[in-house]
CSV table of C-alpha atoms and ligand atoms in Angstrom, one decimal:
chain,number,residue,atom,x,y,z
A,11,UNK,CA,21.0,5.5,13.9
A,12,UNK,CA,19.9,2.3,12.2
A,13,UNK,CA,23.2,1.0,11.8
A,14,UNK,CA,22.2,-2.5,14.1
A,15,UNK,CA,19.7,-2.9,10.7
A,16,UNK,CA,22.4,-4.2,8.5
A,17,UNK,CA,25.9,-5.6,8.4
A,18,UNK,CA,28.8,-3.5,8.1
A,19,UNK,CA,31.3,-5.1,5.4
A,20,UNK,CA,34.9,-4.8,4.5
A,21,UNK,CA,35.7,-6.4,1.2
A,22,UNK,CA,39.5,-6.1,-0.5
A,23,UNK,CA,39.4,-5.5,-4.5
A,24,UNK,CA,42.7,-7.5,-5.3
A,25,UNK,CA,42.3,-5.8,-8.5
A,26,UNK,CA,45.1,-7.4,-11.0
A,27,UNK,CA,47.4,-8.1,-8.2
A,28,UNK,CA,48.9,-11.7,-6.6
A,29,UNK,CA,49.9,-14.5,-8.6
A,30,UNK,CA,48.8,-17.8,-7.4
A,31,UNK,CA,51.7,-18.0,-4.4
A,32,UNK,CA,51.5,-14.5,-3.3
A,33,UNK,CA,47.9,-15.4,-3.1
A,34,UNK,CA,48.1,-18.3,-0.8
A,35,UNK,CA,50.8,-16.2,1.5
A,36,UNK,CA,48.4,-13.2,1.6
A,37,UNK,CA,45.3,-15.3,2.5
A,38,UNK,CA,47.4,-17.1,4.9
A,39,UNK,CA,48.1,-14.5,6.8
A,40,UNK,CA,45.2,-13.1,6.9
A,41,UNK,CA,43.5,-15.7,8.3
A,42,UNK,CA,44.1,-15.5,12.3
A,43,UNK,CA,43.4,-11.8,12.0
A,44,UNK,CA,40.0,-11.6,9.9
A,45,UNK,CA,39.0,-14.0,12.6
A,46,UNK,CA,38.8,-11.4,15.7
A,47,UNK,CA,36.3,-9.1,12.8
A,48,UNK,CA,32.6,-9.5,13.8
A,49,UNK,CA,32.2,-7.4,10.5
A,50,UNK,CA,31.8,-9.2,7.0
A,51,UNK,CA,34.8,-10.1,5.3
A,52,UNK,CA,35.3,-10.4,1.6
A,53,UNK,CA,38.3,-10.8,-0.3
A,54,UNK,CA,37.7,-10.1,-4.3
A,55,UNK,CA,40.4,-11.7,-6.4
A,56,UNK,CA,41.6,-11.8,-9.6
A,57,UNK,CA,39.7,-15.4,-11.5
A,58,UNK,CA,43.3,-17.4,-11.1
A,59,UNK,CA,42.7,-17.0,-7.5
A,60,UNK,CA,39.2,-17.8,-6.9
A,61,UNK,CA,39.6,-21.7,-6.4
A,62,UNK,CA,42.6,-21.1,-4.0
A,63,UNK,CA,40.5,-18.2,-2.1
A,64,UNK,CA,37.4,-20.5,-1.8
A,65,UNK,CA,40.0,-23.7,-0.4
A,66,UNK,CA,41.9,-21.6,1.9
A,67,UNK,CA,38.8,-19.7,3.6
A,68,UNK,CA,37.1,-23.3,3.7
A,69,UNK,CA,35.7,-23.1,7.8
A,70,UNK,CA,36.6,-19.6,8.2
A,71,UNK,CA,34.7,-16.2,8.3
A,72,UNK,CA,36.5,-15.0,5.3
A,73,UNK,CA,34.2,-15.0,2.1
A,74,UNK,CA,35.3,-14.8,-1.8
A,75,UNK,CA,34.5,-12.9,-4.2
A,76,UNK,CA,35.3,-12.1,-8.2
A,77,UNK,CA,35.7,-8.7,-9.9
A,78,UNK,CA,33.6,-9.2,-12.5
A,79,UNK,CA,30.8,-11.3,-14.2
A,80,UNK,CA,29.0,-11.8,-16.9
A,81,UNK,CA,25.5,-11.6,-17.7
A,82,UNK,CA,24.9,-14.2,-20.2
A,83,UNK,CA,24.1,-17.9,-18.8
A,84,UNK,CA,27.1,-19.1,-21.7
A,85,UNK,CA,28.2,-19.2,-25.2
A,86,UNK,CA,30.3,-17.3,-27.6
A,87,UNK,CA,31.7,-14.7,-25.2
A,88,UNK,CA,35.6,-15.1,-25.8
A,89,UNK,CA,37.1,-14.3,-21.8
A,90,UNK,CA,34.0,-13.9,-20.4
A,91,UNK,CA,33.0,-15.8,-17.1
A,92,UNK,CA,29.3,-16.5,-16.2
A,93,UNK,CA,27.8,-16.1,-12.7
A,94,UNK,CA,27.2,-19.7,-12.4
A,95,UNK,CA,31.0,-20.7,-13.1
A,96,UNK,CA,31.3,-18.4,-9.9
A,97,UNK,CA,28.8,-19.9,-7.7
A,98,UNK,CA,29.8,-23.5,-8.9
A,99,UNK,CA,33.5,-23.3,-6.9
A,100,UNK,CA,32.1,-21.5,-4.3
A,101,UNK,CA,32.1,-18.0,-4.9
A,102,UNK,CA,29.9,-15.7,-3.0
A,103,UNK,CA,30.1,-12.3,-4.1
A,104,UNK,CA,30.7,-10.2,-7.2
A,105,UNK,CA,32.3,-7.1,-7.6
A,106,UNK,CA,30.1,-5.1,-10.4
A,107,UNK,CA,30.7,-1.7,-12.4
A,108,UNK,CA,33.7,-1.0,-10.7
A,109,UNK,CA,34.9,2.5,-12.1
A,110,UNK,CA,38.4,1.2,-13.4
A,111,UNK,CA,36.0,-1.4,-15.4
A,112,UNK,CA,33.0,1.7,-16.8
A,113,UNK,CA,36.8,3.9,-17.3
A,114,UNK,CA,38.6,1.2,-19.5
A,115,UNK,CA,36.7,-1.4,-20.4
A,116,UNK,CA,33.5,0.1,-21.5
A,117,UNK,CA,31.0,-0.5,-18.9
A,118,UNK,CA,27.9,1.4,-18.9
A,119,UNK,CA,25.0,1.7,-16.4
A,120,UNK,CA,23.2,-0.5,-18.8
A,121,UNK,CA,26.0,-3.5,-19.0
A,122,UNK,CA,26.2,-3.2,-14.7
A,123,UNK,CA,22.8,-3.7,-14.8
A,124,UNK,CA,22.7,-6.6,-16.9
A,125,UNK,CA,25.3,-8.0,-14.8
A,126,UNK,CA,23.7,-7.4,-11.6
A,127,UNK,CA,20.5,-9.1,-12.9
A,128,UNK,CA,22.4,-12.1,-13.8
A,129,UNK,CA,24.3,-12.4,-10.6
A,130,UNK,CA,21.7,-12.2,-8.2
A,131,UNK,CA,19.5,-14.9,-10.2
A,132,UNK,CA,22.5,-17.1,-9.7
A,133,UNK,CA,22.5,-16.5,-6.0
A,134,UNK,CA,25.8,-14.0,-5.6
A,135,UNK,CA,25.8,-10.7,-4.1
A,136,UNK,CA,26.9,-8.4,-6.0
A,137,UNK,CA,29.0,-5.0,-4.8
A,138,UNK,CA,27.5,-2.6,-6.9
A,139,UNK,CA,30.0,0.5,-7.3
A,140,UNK,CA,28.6,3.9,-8.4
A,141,UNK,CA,30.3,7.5,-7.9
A,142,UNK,CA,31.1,10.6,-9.5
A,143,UNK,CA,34.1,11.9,-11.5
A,144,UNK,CA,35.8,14.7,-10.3
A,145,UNK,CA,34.2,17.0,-13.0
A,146,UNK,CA,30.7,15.9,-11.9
A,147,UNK,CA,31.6,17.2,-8.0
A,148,UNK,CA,33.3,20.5,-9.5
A,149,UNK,CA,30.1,21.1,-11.2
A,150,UNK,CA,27.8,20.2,-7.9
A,151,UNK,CA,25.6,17.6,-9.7
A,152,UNK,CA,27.3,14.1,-7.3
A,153,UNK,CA,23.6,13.9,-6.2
A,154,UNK,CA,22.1,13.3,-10.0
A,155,UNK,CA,24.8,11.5,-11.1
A,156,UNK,CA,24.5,8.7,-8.3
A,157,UNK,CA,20.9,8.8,-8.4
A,158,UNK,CA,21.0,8.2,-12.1
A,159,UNK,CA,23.8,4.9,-11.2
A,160,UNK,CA,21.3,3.8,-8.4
A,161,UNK,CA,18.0,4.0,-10.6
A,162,UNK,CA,19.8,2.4,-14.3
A,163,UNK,CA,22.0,0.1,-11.9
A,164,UNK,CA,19.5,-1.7,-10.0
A,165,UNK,CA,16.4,-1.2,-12.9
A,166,UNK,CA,14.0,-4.7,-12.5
A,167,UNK,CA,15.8,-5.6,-9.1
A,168,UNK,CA,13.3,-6.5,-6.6
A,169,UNK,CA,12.9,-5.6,-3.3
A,170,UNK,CA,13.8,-8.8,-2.1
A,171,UNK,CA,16.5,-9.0,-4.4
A,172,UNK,CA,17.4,-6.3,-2.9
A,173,UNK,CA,18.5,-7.3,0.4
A,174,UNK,CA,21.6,-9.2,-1.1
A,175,UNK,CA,22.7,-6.1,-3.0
A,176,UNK,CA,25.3,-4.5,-1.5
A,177,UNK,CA,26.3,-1.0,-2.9
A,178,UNK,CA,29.9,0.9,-2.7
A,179,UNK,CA,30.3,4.1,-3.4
A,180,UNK,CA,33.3,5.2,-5.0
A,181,UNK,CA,34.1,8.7,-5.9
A,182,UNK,CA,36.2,8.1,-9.1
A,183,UNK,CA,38.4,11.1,-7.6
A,184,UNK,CA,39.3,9.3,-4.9
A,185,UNK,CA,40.4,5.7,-5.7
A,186,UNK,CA,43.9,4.9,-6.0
A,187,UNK,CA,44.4,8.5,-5.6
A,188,UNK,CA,45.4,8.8,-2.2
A,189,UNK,CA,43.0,11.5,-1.9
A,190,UNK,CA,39.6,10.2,0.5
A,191,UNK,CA,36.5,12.0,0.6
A,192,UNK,CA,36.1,13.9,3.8
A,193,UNK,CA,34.1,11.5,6.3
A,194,UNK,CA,31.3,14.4,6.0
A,195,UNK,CA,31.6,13.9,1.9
A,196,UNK,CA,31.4,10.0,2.6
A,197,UNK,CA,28.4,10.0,4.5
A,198,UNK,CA,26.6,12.6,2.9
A,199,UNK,CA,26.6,10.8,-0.5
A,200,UNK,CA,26.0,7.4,1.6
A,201,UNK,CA,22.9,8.4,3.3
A,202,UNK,CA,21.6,10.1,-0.3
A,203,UNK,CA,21.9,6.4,-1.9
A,204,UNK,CA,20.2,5.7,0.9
A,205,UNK,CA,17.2,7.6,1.1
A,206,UNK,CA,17.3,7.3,-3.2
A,207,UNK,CA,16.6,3.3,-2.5
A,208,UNK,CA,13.9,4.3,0.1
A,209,UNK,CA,12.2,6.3,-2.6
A,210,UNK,CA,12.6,3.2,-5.4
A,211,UNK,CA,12.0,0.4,-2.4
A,212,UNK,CA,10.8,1.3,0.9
A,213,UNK,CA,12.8,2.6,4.2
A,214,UNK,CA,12.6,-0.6,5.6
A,215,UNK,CA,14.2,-2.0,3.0
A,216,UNK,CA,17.1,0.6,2.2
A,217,UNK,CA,18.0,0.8,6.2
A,218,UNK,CA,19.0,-2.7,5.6
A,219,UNK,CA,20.8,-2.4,2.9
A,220,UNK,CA,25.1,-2.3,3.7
A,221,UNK,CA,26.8,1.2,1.9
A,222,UNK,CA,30.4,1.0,1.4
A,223,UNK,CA,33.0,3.3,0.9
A,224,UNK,CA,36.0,3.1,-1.3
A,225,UNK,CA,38.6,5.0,-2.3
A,226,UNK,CA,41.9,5.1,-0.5
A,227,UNK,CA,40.5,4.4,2.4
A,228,UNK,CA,43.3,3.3,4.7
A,229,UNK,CA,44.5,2.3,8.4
A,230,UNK,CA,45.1,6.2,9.1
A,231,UNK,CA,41.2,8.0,7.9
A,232,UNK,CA,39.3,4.1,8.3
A,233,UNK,CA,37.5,4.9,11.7
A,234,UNK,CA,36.0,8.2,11.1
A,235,UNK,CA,34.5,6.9,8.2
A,236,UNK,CA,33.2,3.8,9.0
A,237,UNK,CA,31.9,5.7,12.2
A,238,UNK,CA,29.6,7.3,10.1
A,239,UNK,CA,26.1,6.7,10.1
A,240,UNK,CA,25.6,5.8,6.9
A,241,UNK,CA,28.7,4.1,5.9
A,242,UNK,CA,28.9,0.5,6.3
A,243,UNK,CA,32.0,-0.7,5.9
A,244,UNK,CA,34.0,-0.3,3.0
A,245,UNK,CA,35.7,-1.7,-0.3
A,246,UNK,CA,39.3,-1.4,-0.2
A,247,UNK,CA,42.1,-1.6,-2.7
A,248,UNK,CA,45.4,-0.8,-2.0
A,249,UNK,CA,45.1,-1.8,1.6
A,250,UNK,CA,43.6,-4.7,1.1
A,251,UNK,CA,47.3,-6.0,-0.7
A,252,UNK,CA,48.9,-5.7,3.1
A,253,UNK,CA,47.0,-8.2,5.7
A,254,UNK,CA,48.1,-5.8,9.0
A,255,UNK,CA,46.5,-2.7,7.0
A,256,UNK,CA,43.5,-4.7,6.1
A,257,UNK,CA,43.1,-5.8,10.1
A,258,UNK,CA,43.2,-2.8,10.9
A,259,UNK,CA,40.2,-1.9,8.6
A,260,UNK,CA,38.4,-5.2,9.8
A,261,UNK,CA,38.9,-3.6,13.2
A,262,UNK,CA,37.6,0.0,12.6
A,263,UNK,CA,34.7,-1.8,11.0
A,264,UNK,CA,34.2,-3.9,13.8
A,265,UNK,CA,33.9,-1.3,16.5
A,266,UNK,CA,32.4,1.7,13.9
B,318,PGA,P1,41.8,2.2,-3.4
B,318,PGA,O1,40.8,1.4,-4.3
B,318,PGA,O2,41.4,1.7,-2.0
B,318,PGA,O3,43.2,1.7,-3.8
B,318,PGA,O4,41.6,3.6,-3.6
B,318,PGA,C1,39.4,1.2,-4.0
B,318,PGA,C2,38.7,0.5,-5.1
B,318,PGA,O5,39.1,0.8,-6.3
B,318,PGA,O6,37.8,-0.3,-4.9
């Protein structure tokens, strides 16, 4: 196992959740239990909570991320926010192509790769999420379909660039659903992206590279999949809303 290679990371997608107060409480109580994690933590919030993230993580091991970015430097994008608005209050990472964003809001593989150019010139890491629908699994082509997400997601990314890409994959099926992939499904797909960027970049490269998991991933199914040997971590919604379900996923993260 090459699992020493690379860091294992839990990050929370707030998704449109926690005003400004509920933020702070969250966060709050978060704090003394990220703290025993030797895994990375990220929290991604909605933009009204950025600032208060990135004040009340100040000193601690808790980093901050946004759900979405665009890929122009600035202009006449009504609602848009640019990666170096991120960076400037002290963001750090980037959630990008998120399936609830390709799903309702018209994101294509070509838009997440735009947006993944434009964050790492800016100096974020982005959390690139690929997966297949349901359909696709039914009809046995999850293998193309991520391979396709991996090769149009990351087009012009440099190896070096690279190593600050961090890639999640989400099986559409299985986020917010309640239904998880099968720790056997989860790796299986994890260790394909893996040996997909080994083909694009070089082993070296792709063993250091951190593969998530999302999709109600929760204190009860969290160990066995972060045990496996090609899932590193993972990105968490619901249970990233409760701070003793998300310790408990620092923790599986922290021993897997
Ligand atoms: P879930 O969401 O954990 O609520 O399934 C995961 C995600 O959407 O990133």
């Amino acid at each position: 196992m090459n699992k020493e290679l690379r860091q294992a990371i839990i990050a929370g997608n707030w998704k449109m959740n926690k005003t400004r107060p509920e933020a702070r409480a969250l966060i709050e109580e978060l704090k003394p239990i990220a703290e025993k994690a030797t895994c990375g933590v990220v929290i991604c919030v909605p933009f009204t909570n950025l600032e208060t993230a990135v004040e009340l993580t100040k000193g601690t091991n808790i980093k901050v991320g946004a759900e979405n970015v665009h890929f122009e430097k600035s202009g006449a994008f009504t609602g848009e926010i640019s990666a170096d608005m991120l960076t400037e209050i002290g963001v750090e990472y980037v959630i990008i192509g998120h399936s609830e964003r390709r799903q309702y809001f018209g994101e294509t593989d070509e838009t997440v790769n735009k947006r993944t150019r434009a964050a790492l010139a800016a100096g974020l890491k982005p959390i690139v999420c690929v997966g297949e629908l349901l359909w696709e699994r039914e009809c046995n082509i999850t293998e193309e379909v991520i391979a396709r997400q991996i090769k149009l997601d990351l087009f012009d990314v440099s190896e070096e660039d690279l190593k600050n890409v961090v890639i999640a994959y989400e099986p559409v099926w299985a986020i917010g659903t309640g239904k998880t992939a099968t720790a056997e499904q989860a790796q299986e797909v994890c260790a394909f992206i893996r040996a997909t960027l080994a083909k694009l970049y070089s082993k070296e490269t792709a063993d250091a590279v951190t593969i998530q998991y999302g999709g109600s991933m929760n204190p009860k199914n969290a160990a066995e999949l972060v045990a496996q040997p090609d899932v590193d971590g993972g990105l968490i919604g619901g249970a990233s809303l409760k701070a003793a379900d998300f310790g408990v996923l620092l923790e599986a993260a922290s021993n897997g």
